[in-house]
Coordinates of C-alpha atoms in Angstrom, one line a residue:
Chain A
M1 CA 41.1 58.5 351.3
S2 CA 40.4 59.4 347.8
L3 CA 42.1 59.6 344.4
D4 CA 42.6 62.7 342.3
K5 CA 39.5 63.8 340.5
D6 CA 41.0 62.9 337.1
Y7 CA 41.0 59.2 338.0
L8 CA 37.3 59.3 337.3
E9 CA 37.6 61.5 334.2
Y10 CA 37.7 59.8 330.8
P11 CA 38.9 62.2 328.1
K12 CA 39.0 59.4 325.5
R13 CA 35.7 57.8 326.3
G14 CA 34.2 58.1 322.8
Y15 CA 33.8 56.2 319.5
G16 CA 36.6 54.0 318.3
H17 CA 39.9 53.2 320.1
D18 CA 41.6 55.4 322.7
H19 CA 44.2 56.4 320.2
D20 CA 44.2 57.1 316.5
R21 CA 46.7 54.7 315.1
Y22 CA 44.1 52.6 313.3
E23 CA 40.4 52.4 312.6
W24 CA 38.0 50.4 314.8
S25 CA 36.4 47.5 313.1
M26 CA 35.5 43.9 313.8
L27 CA 37.2 41.3 311.6
A28 CA 33.9 39.5 310.9
D29 CA 32.5 42.7 309.4
R30 CA 35.3 43.5 306.9
P31 CA 35.1 42.8 303.2
A32 CA 36.4 39.3 302.4
V33 CA 40.0 39.1 301.3
S34 CA 41.2 36.5 298.8
W35 CA 44.7 35.1 298.6
P36 CA 46.6 34.2 295.4
G37 CA 45.3 31.1 293.7
D38 CA 42.0 31.4 295.6
K39 CA 43.7 29.8 298.6
Q40 CA 41.8 30.2 301.9
L41 CA 44.5 30.5 304.5
A42 CA 47.8 32.4 304.3
V43 CA 50.5 30.7 306.4
W44 CA 53.4 32.8 307.6
I45 CA 56.2 30.8 309.2
N46 CA 58.3 33.3 311.1
T47 CA 61.7 32.3 312.6
S48 CA 63.0 34.8 315.2
L49 CA 66.8 34.9 315.4
Q50 CA 67.9 36.6 318.5
F51 CA 71.0 37.7 320.4
Y52 CA 70.6 38.0 324.2
P53 CA 73.6 39.9 325.6
L54 CA 75.3 38.5 328.6
N55 CA 75.7 42.0 330.2
Q56 CA 71.9 42.5 330.0
Q57 CA 70.9 46.0 331.2
G58 CA 67.2 45.2 331.4
K59 CA 66.1 48.8 330.6
P60 CA 63.3 49.4 331.3
F61 CA 62.5 45.7 332.0
K62 CA 64.2 42.4 331.6
V63 CA 63.4 41.0 328.2
P64 CA 61.4 37.7 328.5
N65 CA 63.7 34.7 328.0
G66 CA 66.8 36.8 328.7
M67 CA 69.3 36.6 331.6
T68 CA 67.8 35.9 335.0
M69 CA 70.8 34.8 337.1
P70 CA 73.5 37.0 338.6
Y71 CA 76.2 38.0 336.1
P72 CA 77.6 36.0 334.3
D73 CA 74.4 34.0 333.5
L74 CA 76.2 31.4 331.3
R75 CA 73.1 29.2 331.5
H76 CA 70.7 31.5 329.6
F77 CA 73.3 33.1 327.4
T78 CA 74.5 29.8 326.0
L79 CA 71.0 28.3 325.8
R80 CA 69.9 31.2 323.6
D81 CA 73.1 31.1 321.6
Y82 CA 72.4 27.4 321.0
G83 CA 69.6 28.4 318.7
N84 CA 71.9 30.3 316.3
R85 CA 74.6 27.6 316.3
V86 CA 72.6 24.4 316.3
G87 CA 68.8 24.8 316.4
I88 CA 68.5 27.0 313.3
Y89 CA 70.1 24.3 311.2
R90 CA 67.6 21.8 312.2
C91 CA 64.8 24.3 311.4
L92 CA 66.3 25.0 308.0
K93 CA 66.4 21.3 307.2
A94 CA 62.8 21.0 308.2
F95 CA 61.9 24.0 306.0
E96 CA 63.7 22.4 303.0
R97 CA 62.0 19.1 303.6
Y98 CA 58.5 20.6 303.6
G99 CA 59.2 23.3 301.0
I100 CA 58.6 26.2 303.3
R101 CA 59.2 29.8 302.2
P102 CA 60.6 31.1 305.4
T103 CA 60.6 34.6 306.9
F104 CA 63.4 35.5 309.3
A105 CA 63.1 38.2 311.9
I106 CA 66.7 38.8 312.9
N107 CA 68.5 41.1 315.4
S108 CA 70.7 43.2 313.2
Q109 CA 73.7 42.8 315.6
L110 CA 73.4 39.0 315.1
A111 CA 73.2 39.4 311.3
K112 CA 76.4 41.5 311.4
D113 CA 78.3 39.2 313.7
T114 CA 77.5 35.8 312.1
P115 CA 78.0 36.1 308.3
Y116 CA 78.0 32.3 307.9
L117 CA 74.6 32.1 309.5
L118 CA 73.3 35.0 307.3
D119 CA 74.6 33.3 304.2
Q120 CA 72.7 30.1 305.0
L121 CA 69.6 32.0 305.7
Q122 CA 69.9 34.0 302.5
A123 CA 70.4 30.7 300.6
T124 CA 66.8 29.7 301.5
G125 CA 65.4 32.6 299.4
G126 CA 63.4 33.7 302.5
E127 CA 62.5 37.2 303.5
F128 CA 64.3 39.2 306.3
I129 CA 62.5 41.3 308.9
C130 CA 64.5 43.7 311.1
H131 CA 64.1 42.5 314.7
G132 CA 65.8 45.5 316.3
W133 CA 69.5 45.6 317.4
N134 CA 69.5 42.9 320.0
M135 CA 67.1 41.6 322.7
D136 CA 68.5 44.0 325.3
H137 CA 67.9 47.1 323.2
L138 CA 64.2 47.6 323.9
H139 CA 61.9 50.2 322.5
Y140 CA 59.8 51.6 325.3
G141 CA 57.5 54.4 326.5
G142 CA 59.6 57.2 327.9
Q143 CA 62.6 56.4 325.7
D144 CA 64.5 59.4 324.4
R145 CA 63.3 60.0 320.9
D146 CA 66.7 60.7 319.5
E147 CA 68.2 57.7 321.1
E148 CA 65.4 55.5 319.7
A149 CA 65.7 57.1 316.3
E150 CA 69.4 56.2 316.2
L151 CA 68.6 52.7 317.3
V152 CA 66.0 52.1 314.6
Q153 CA 68.1 53.6 311.9
R154 CA 71.2 51.7 312.9
S155 CA 69.2 48.4 313.1
V156 CA 67.5 48.9 309.7
D157 CA 70.5 50.2 307.9
T158 CA 72.8 47.5 309.2
L159 CA 70.5 44.7 308.1
R160 CA 69.8 46.3 304.7
S161 CA 73.6 46.6 304.1
L162 CA 74.0 42.8 304.8
V163 CA 71.1 41.1 303.0
D164 CA 70.4 41.1 299.2
S165 CA 66.6 41.3 299.4
P166 CA 64.6 44.3 300.5
V167 CA 64.1 44.7 304.3
R168 CA 60.5 45.9 304.5
G169 CA 59.3 44.6 307.9
W170 CA 59.9 45.2 311.6
L171 CA 59.5 43.2 314.8
S172 CA 60.4 45.0 318.0
P173 CA 62.3 43.0 320.6
A174 CA 59.6 41.7 323.1
K175 CA 57.0 43.3 320.7
N176 CA 57.4 46.4 322.9
E177 CA 57.3 49.9 321.5
S178 CA 57.5 53.6 322.5
W179 CA 54.9 56.1 321.4
N180 CA 57.3 57.0 318.6
T181 CA 58.3 53.6 317.2
P182 CA 55.7 53.4 314.4
D183 CA 56.7 56.9 313.2
L184 CA 60.4 56.0 313.3
L185 CA 59.7 52.9 311.3
T186 CA 58.1 54.6 308.3
E187 CA 60.7 57.3 308.5
N188 CA 63.2 54.5 307.8
G189 CA 61.1 53.1 304.9
I190 CA 59.7 50.2 306.8
E191 CA 56.4 49.1 305.3
Y192 CA 55.0 46.7 307.8
C193 CA 55.3 45.9 311.5
C194 CA 54.5 42.8 313.5
D195 CA 54.2 44.1 317.0
W196 CA 50.4 44.7 317.5
V197 CA 48.9 41.3 318.1
N198 CA 45.3 42.3 317.9
D199 CA 44.0 40.7 314.8
D200 CA 44.1 37.6 312.6
M201 CA 44.6 39.7 309.4
P202 CA 46.8 42.5 308.3
Y203 CA 45.3 46.0 308.7
G204 CA 46.2 49.6 308.0
F205 CA 48.1 51.7 310.6
R206 CA 48.7 55.4 310.7
T207 CA 52.1 57.0 311.3
D208 CA 53.5 60.5 310.9
H209 CA 55.3 59.4 307.7
G210 CA 52.5 57.6 305.9
P211 CA 50.8 54.3 306.3
L212 CA 52.2 51.2 307.8
T213 CA 50.6 47.7 307.5
M214 CA 50.3 45.9 310.7
M215 CA 51.0 42.2 310.5
P216 CA 50.0 40.7 313.8
L217 CA 52.5 38.0 314.7
T218 CA 50.4 36.3 317.3
T219 CA 52.2 35.5 320.6
E220 CA 49.7 33.0 321.8
I221 CA 50.9 30.0 319.7
E222 CA 54.6 30.8 319.7
D223 CA 56.8 27.9 320.8
Q224 CA 58.4 30.0 323.5
F225 CA 55.0 31.1 324.8
V226 CA 53.3 27.7 324.8
I227 CA 56.3 25.5 325.8
G228 CA 58.5 28.1 327.6
Q229 CA 56.0 30.3 329.4
N230 CA 53.0 28.1 329.8
L231 CA 55.1 25.0 330.3
H232 CA 52.9 22.9 328.0
S233 CA 54.4 19.8 326.4
E234 CA 55.7 19.8 322.9
D235 CA 52.8 17.5 321.9
A236 CA 50.3 20.0 323.3
W237 CA 52.0 22.7 321.2
V238 CA 51.5 20.7 318.1
E239 CA 47.9 20.1 319.0
Q240 CA 47.3 23.8 319.6
V241 CA 48.9 24.8 316.3
K242 CA 46.8 22.2 314.5
D243 CA 43.6 23.4 316.3
A244 CA 44.4 27.0 315.4
F245 CA 45.1 26.0 311.8
D246 CA 41.8 24.1 311.5
F247 CA 39.8 26.8 313.1
L248 CA 41.2 29.6 310.9
L249 CA 40.9 27.5 307.8
N250 CA 37.2 26.9 308.6
E251 CA 36.6 30.6 309.4
A252 CA 38.3 31.5 306.1
R253 CA 36.0 29.2 304.1
N254 CA 33.0 31.1 305.6
Q255 CA 34.3 34.7 305.9
G256 CA 37.2 35.1 303.5
G257 CA 41.0 34.9 303.7
R258 CA 42.6 34.5 307.1
M259 CA 46.2 34.4 308.2
L260 CA 48.0 31.9 310.5
A261 CA 51.2 33.6 311.8
L262 CA 53.4 31.1 313.4
N263 CA 56.5 32.4 315.2
I264 CA 59.2 30.0 316.3
H265 CA 62.5 30.3 318.1
P266 CA 65.4 28.0 317.1
W267 CA 66.7 28.1 320.7
M268 CA 63.4 26.5 321.8
I269 CA 62.0 24.4 319.0
G270 CA 65.5 23.5 317.6
Q271 CA 66.3 21.2 320.5
P272 CA 66.7 17.5 319.6
H273 CA 63.6 16.5 321.5
R274 CA 61.5 19.2 320.0
I275 CA 62.4 19.4 316.3
A276 CA 60.1 16.6 315.5
S277 CA 57.2 18.7 316.8
L278 CA 58.1 21.4 314.3
E279 CA 58.2 18.8 311.5
A280 CA 54.8 17.5 312.6
V281 CA 53.3 21.0 312.4
L282 CA 54.9 21.6 309.0
E283 CA 53.7 18.3 307.7
Y284 CA 50.2 19.0 308.8
I285 CA 50.1 22.5 307.4
T286 CA 51.7 21.7 304.0
G287 CA 49.4 18.6 303.7
H288 CA 46.4 21.0 303.0
S289 CA 45.8 22.2 299.5
E290 CA 43.8 25.3 300.6
I291 CA 46.8 27.1 302.1
W292 CA 49.0 29.7 300.7
Q293 CA 52.4 29.4 302.4
A294 CA 54.1 32.7 301.9
T295 CA 56.5 35.2 303.4
A296 CA 55.2 38.1 305.4
G297 CA 56.0 40.6 302.7
D298 CA 54.1 38.6 300.1
I299 CA 51.1 38.5 302.4
V300 CA 51.3 42.3 302.9
D301 CA 51.4 42.8 299.1
A302 CA 48.5 40.5 298.4
F303 CA 46.5 42.2 301.2
N304 CA 47.3 45.8 300.1
A305 CA 46.6 45.0 296.5
Q306 CA 42.9 44.7 297.5
S307 CA 42.0 48.3 298.0
G308 CA 39.9 49.2 301.0
K309 CA 40.9 46.1 302.9
G310 CA 43.3 47.9 305.1
N311 CA 40.4 49.6 307.0
Chain B
M1 CA 40.7 46.4 358.0
K2 CA 38.4 43.5 359.0
E3 CA 39.5 40.0 359.8
S4 CA 36.6 38.5 358.0
L5 CA 34.3 39.7 355.2
G6 CA 31.1 39.4 357.3
V7 CA 28.6 39.8 354.5
Y8 CA 27.3 36.2 354.7
D9 CA 27.1 33.6 357.4
Y10 CA 28.6 30.1 357.5
W11 CA 26.1 27.9 355.6
P12 CA 27.2 24.3 355.0
Y13 CA 26.6 22.7 351.6
H14 CA 24.7 20.0 353.5
N15 CA 21.0 19.6 354.0
R16 CA 20.1 22.9 352.5
P17 CA 16.5 23.6 351.4
K18 CA 16.0 22.2 347.9
I19 CA 16.5 24.7 345.0
E20 CA 14.0 24.0 342.2
W21 CA 15.0 25.4 338.9
P22 CA 12.4 25.8 336.1
N23 CA 11.3 22.6 334.4
G24 CA 13.1 20.5 337.0
A25 CA 16.5 21.4 335.7
R26 CA 19.4 20.2 337.8
V27 CA 22.0 22.8 336.8
A28 CA 21.5 26.4 335.9
L29 CA 24.2 27.1 333.3
W30 CA 25.2 30.7 332.6
V31 CA 28.1 31.9 330.4
A32 CA 29.5 35.3 331.3
P33 CA 31.6 36.8 328.5
N34 CA 33.7 39.7 329.9
I35 CA 33.5 42.4 327.3
E36 CA 36.2 44.7 328.5
F37 CA 38.1 47.8 327.5
Y38 CA 41.6 48.3 328.6
E39 CA 43.2 51.7 328.1
L40 CA 46.5 52.1 326.2
D41 CA 47.6 54.9 328.6
P42 CA 45.6 54.6 331.8
P43 CA 46.2 57.0 334.7
A44 CA 48.3 55.6 337.5
N45 CA 46.6 54.1 340.5
P46 CA 48.9 54.1 343.6
H47 CA 47.8 50.6 344.6
R48 CA 48.0 48.7 341.4
K49 CA 49.9 49.0 338.1
A50 CA 47.8 48.5 335.0
W51 CA 50.6 47.2 332.9
P52 CA 54.0 45.7 333.6
Q53 CA 55.7 47.9 331.0
P54 CA 55.6 51.7 330.6
S55 CA 52.8 52.8 328.3
P56 CA 52.3 52.0 325.6
A57 CA 52.4 48.4 326.9
L58 CA 51.6 46.7 323.7
P59 CA 51.8 43.0 324.8
G60 CA 48.9 43.3 327.2
Y61 CA 46.9 46.0 325.4
T62 CA 47.0 44.4 321.9
I63 CA 45.9 40.9 322.9
R64 CA 42.9 42.5 324.8
D65 CA 42.1 44.6 321.7
Y66 CA 42.1 41.3 319.8
G67 CA 39.1 40.2 322.0
N68 CA 37.1 43.2 320.8
R69 CA 38.2 43.1 317.1
V70 CA 38.1 39.4 316.6
G71 CA 37.0 37.3 319.6
H72 CA 33.5 38.4 320.6
R73 CA 32.0 37.6 317.3
R74 CA 33.5 34.1 317.4
Q75 CA 31.9 33.5 320.8
M76 CA 28.6 35.0 319.7
D77 CA 28.5 32.5 316.8
L78 CA 29.3 29.7 319.2
L79 CA 26.7 30.6 321.8
D80 CA 24.1 31.1 319.2
K81 CA 24.8 27.6 317.9
Y82 CA 24.2 26.1 321.3
G83 CA 21.2 28.3 322.3
I84 CA 23.0 30.1 325.1
R85 CA 22.5 33.8 325.8
G86 CA 25.5 35.5 327.3
S87 CA 25.5 37.5 330.5
V88 CA 28.0 40.2 329.7
S89 CA 30.4 41.5 332.3
L90 CA 30.8 44.9 330.7
S91 CA 33.4 47.6 330.9
V92 CA 30.7 50.2 330.2
A93 CA 32.9 52.6 328.3
L94 CA 32.8 50.0 325.6
C95 CA 29.3 51.2 324.9
E96 CA 30.8 54.5 323.7
H97 CA 34.0 53.0 322.1
H98 CA 32.5 50.0 320.3
P99 CA 28.7 50.4 320.1
E100 CA 28.5 47.8 317.4
I101 CA 29.4 45.1 319.9
I102 CA 26.6 46.3 322.2
D103 CA 24.2 46.2 319.3
R104 CA 25.1 42.6 318.7
V105 CA 24.7 41.8 322.3
C106 CA 21.3 43.5 322.5
E107 CA 20.0 41.8 319.3
R108 CA 20.6 38.5 321.0
G109 CA 18.7 39.3 324.1
W110 CA 21.8 39.0 326.2
E111 CA 22.2 40.5 329.6
L112 CA 24.6 43.4 330.4
F113 CA 25.9 43.8 333.9
S114 CA 28.4 46.2 335.3
H115 CA 32.1 45.5 335.4
G116 CA 33.1 49.2 336.0
I117 CA 34.0 51.8 333.4
Y118 CA 37.3 50.5 332.2
N119 CA 39.2 47.4 333.3
T120 CA 42.2 49.7 333.8
R121 CA 40.4 51.9 336.4
Y122 CA 40.5 50.2 339.8
T123 CA 38.4 50.6 342.9
Y124 CA 41.5 50.8 345.1
G125 CA 42.0 54.2 346.7
L126 CA 38.6 55.6 345.7
S127 CA 36.6 57.4 348.4
E128 CA 33.1 56.0 349.1
E129 CA 31.7 59.0 347.1
Q130 CA 34.0 58.3 344.2
E131 CA 33.2 54.6 344.1
M132 CA 29.5 55.4 344.2
E133 CA 30.0 57.9 341.4
M134 CA 31.8 55.2 339.3
I135 CA 29.1 52.6 340.0
R136 CA 26.2 54.9 339.3
D137 CA 27.9 55.9 336.0
S138 CA 28.2 52.3 335.0
I139 CA 24.5 51.5 335.7
E140 CA 23.3 54.6 334.0
T141 CA 25.5 53.9 330.9
I142 CA 24.1 50.4 330.5
Y143 CA 20.6 51.8 330.8
R144 CA 21.3 54.6 328.3
H145 CA 22.7 52.2 325.7
S146 CA 20.5 49.1 326.2
G147 CA 17.5 50.1 328.3
Q148 CA 18.6 47.4 330.7
K149 CA 18.4 48.0 334.4
C150 CA 21.7 46.5 335.6
A151 CA 21.1 43.7 338.0
G152 CA 24.6 42.4 338.6
Y153 CA 28.1 43.6 339.4
L154 CA 31.6 42.3 339.0
A155 CA 34.1 44.9 340.2
P156 CA 36.5 46.2 337.6
A157 CA 39.5 43.9 337.4
L158 CA 38.2 42.3 340.7
S159 CA 39.3 45.5 342.6
H160 CA 37.1 46.0 345.6
S161 CA 36.6 48.2 348.7
E162 CA 34.9 47.1 351.9
R163 CA 31.8 49.0 350.7
T164 CA 31.6 47.7 347.1
L165 CA 28.6 45.4 347.5
D166 CA 26.7 48.0 349.7
L167 CA 27.3 50.7 347.1
F168 CA 26.2 48.7 344.2
A169 CA 23.0 47.7 346.0
E170 CA 22.3 51.3 346.9
A171 CA 23.1 52.7 343.5
G172 CA 20.7 50.1 342.0
S173 CA 18.0 51.0 344.5
D174 CA 18.4 54.8 344.0
L175 CA 18.2 54.5 340.2
F176 CA 15.7 51.7 339.7
G177 CA 14.4 50.4 343.0
D178 CA 14.3 46.6 343.3
D179 CA 14.8 46.2 339.5
A180 CA 18.5 46.8 339.6
G181 CA 21.5 46.1 341.8
F182 CA 20.5 42.8 343.4
Y183 CA 23.3 40.3 342.7
T184 CA 27.1 40.2 342.9
C185 CA 29.6 38.1 341.1
D186 CA 32.4 39.1 343.4
L187 CA 32.1 36.2 345.9
F188 CA 33.5 32.8 345.1
H189 CA 32.4 31.0 348.3
D190 CA 29.7 28.7 346.9
D191 CA 28.2 26.6 344.1
Q192 CA 24.7 27.9 344.8
P193 CA 23.3 31.4 345.1
T194 CA 23.5 32.7 348.7
P195 CA 22.0 35.7 350.5
V196 CA 24.4 38.5 351.1
R197 CA 23.9 41.3 353.6
V198 CA 24.1 44.8 352.3
R199 CA 23.8 48.1 354.1
N200 CA 20.4 49.2 352.8
G201 CA 18.9 45.8 353.7
K202 CA 17.6 44.9 350.3
R203 CA 17.2 41.4 349.1
F204 CA 20.6 40.8 347.6
I205 CA 22.4 37.6 346.6
S206 CA 25.6 36.2 345.3
V207 CA 25.3 34.3 342.0
P208 CA 28.2 31.9 341.6
Y209 CA 30.7 33.1 339.1
S210 CA 33.5 30.5 339.1
L211 CA 37.0 31.8 339.1
E212 CA 38.1 28.2 338.7
M213 CA 36.3 28.0 335.3
N214 CA 37.3 31.5 334.3
D215 CA 39.3 31.2 331.1
T216 CA 41.8 34.0 332.1
I217 CA 42.5 32.3 335.4
V218 CA 42.8 28.9 333.6
Y219 CA 44.9 30.1 330.7
A220 CA 46.9 33.1 331.9
V221 CA 47.3 32.2 335.6
N222 CA 47.2 28.5 335.8
K223 CA 48.7 27.9 332.3
V224 CA 46.3 25.1 331.5
E225 CA 46.4 23.4 328.1
P226 CA 43.3 24.2 325.9
R227 CA 42.0 20.7 325.7
H228 CA 42.4 20.2 329.4
Y229 CA 40.3 23.3 330.0
G230 CA 37.6 21.5 327.9
T231 CA 38.0 18.4 330.2
M232 CA 37.8 20.6 333.3
L233 CA 34.6 22.2 332.1
K234 CA 33.0 18.8 331.5
R235 CA 34.1 17.4 334.9
H236 CA 32.9 20.5 336.6
F237 CA 29.5 20.1 334.9
D238 CA 29.3 16.4 335.5
R239 CA 29.6 16.8 339.3
L240 CA 27.2 19.7 339.5
Y241 CA 24.7 17.8 337.3
E242 CA 24.9 14.8 339.6
E243 CA 24.5 16.9 342.7
G244 CA 21.7 18.8 341.0
K245 CA 19.4 15.8 341.4
E246 CA 19.1 16.7 345.0
S247 CA 19.1 20.5 344.8
G248 CA 19.7 22.8 341.9
T249 CA 23.2 24.0 341.3
V250 CA 24.7 26.8 339.3
M251 CA 27.5 26.5 336.8
C252 CA 29.1 29.6 335.4
I253 CA 31.6 29.8 332.6
P254 CA 33.2 33.3 332.7
T255 CA 35.1 34.0 329.5
H256 CA 37.3 36.6 327.9
N257 CA 37.4 36.6 324.2
Y258 CA 41.1 37.5 324.1
Q259 CA 41.6 34.1 325.7
V260 CA 39.0 31.5 324.8
S261 CA 38.3 32.8 321.3
C262 CA 41.9 32.5 320.1
P263 CA 42.0 30.0 317.3
H264 CA 43.9 27.3 319.2
R265 CA 41.4 27.3 322.0
M266 CA 38.0 27.4 320.3
K267 CA 37.8 23.7 319.6
A268 CA 38.1 22.6 323.2
F269 CA 35.5 25.2 324.3
E270 CA 33.1 24.2 321.6
E271 CA 33.3 20.5 322.6
A272 CA 32.6 21.4 326.2
L273 CA 29.5 23.4 325.3
E274 CA 28.3 20.7 323.0
Y275 CA 28.7 18.2 325.8
I276 CA 27.0 20.3 328.4
T277 CA 24.1 21.4 326.3
G278 CA 23.6 17.8 325.2
H279 CA 22.1 17.0 328.6
S280 CA 18.4 17.3 329.1
D281 CA 18.1 18.8 332.6
V282 CA 20.1 22.0 332.1
W283 CA 18.6 25.4 332.4
L284 CA 20.4 27.8 330.0
A285 CA 19.9 31.0 331.9
T286 CA 21.3 34.5 332.4
G287 CA 22.7 35.7 335.7
R288 CA 19.7 37.9 336.2
E289 CA 17.3 35.1 335.5
I290 CA 19.1 32.9 338.1
A291 CA 19.1 35.7 340.6
E292 CA 15.4 36.5 340.1
H293 CA 14.3 32.9 340.3
Y294 CA 16.3 32.4 343.5
L295 CA 15.1 35.6 345.1
T296 CA 11.5 34.6 344.3
H297 CA 11.6 30.9 345.2
S298 CA 14.5 30.1 347.5
Y299 CA 15.8 33.2 349.2
D300 CA 13.4 33.2 352.2
A301 CA 13.9 29.5 352.9
A302 CA 17.6 30.1 352.7
L303 CA 17.6 32.8 355.3
E304 CA 15.6 30.5 357.6
D305 CA 18.0 27.7 357.1
I306 CA 21.0 29.8 357.6
K307 CA 19.6 31.0 361.0
R308 CA 18.8 27.4 361.9
K309 CA 22.3 26.1 361.0
N310 CA 23.8 28.9 363.1
G311 CA 21.7 28.1 366.2
G312 CA 19.3 31.0 365.7
V313 CA 16.1 29.0 365.0
Q314 CA 15.1 25.5 366.3

């Protein structure tokens, strides 16, 4: 019994990462970033608006939170659809009540198929991020490049044709990519991406068509992750978001600007028994004067305006 | 395949010879930060997939990269505050990839022990020669980058062969005699160090490395709420501190800075460390220090007692 010799060979065992997409550095060593108005903590409230097809293909894997039952899985299809019909309107009310400038990551197919919803989202003055075509059109290693190129272009072009404000950001369904995805994004004029959740600040990212800014949209405190995957209570989610907020704010006071990226899903947090938890979080966050509550694009601009900060 | 592991004997946690830690401490506390490198595009191992998605598997890779870019420094600040030196379970390729982290570890006088080359290269399927080559590489790399003679081993991603402990002991002996390769973290059978039989017959022990207190097991497997993890750590400590009046115990907190150093988890961890270090009779030690103390003061009595409890000596 043995493995091929190359299992103990390490061609990338050298300085930096094992790829060349971005420079290696530790957050604590980077120059301090300051946010507009000398605020300490940038807070990005991201709402993911998603369409989970009933005839899920699951290629190359079943998207988390998608269909799990034999066809037709009415249970998961309608529970996810609930977010776009009901849950989002509770979220929008909460945003209005707490004066939130929202960011919406939306599947382009959903934007195309629900003009009423899109109008309501646009009326908030929030920013739109392209969240791919739908939750069953994944970007993945081994995907045909032309097929993915068409998918990215269709998704970006469709959303751009529907919304009045510039579409500058990208969030892949399931935060999954192929080796080509970042290059295809910049080829389509995308300026920032939210998929790589390896930092608490934006950072510079290389592609074949120029620089991309990575905006890590942390998974660890998402409502669907804490409540849906970890099966923690709503109260525990509130506690965790508050603890994260307090910690990052304190770190920002000592080390320079930090970013809290909070991703929510109306099909999860928009339920009647959960919406008060979102309100509690927003009340806590907006009750602090040291925060800069902004859209993702505004944070990218403030970050990139400080040269040399993109490492 | 063997029915039982066979590297240690049954030894009840009952009427054992007393373990005396330095200064009469009841509990030897050690914190073991896993400082790991996971590859974005690892070679396939026929026995275990590295990632659930085809490469590049961003969800798993990027959060682990977070540990290196963001997390370790947070934990270093925290352990500094409470006077704890870490005992690092190291993917040794990180010495080459991210030497700045190793510099920070060495400045603090922390221990480095081997956790393989990468946490995406498993022991499964390796021949004995290949596993020996990998283990020797890991010990040599630690020495080259820190001057430390690696005392302990935790197999990469907890992937083992039947010979893992033997090979680690032998690699340590070959390279540095009795100064290296004398404790394992791969056994979870006890709350005190215990003798372990290895092929070359050297004095070799298991140092408790609690999977139950391991943040990745707690958070990613058992899905525990952060503040409850804090409570678990305190309760675990309380009981070991109480029992430590009779004979010294060991508490290990194994961590991963892509878990415990996320912003929503730091508070609970800090509160637990503050609570634990607020007790007077705690020895804040490293894995190596615990192992050396035990080998010097308790090992021989333990062997005698094990024989006695198994009917070998009256």
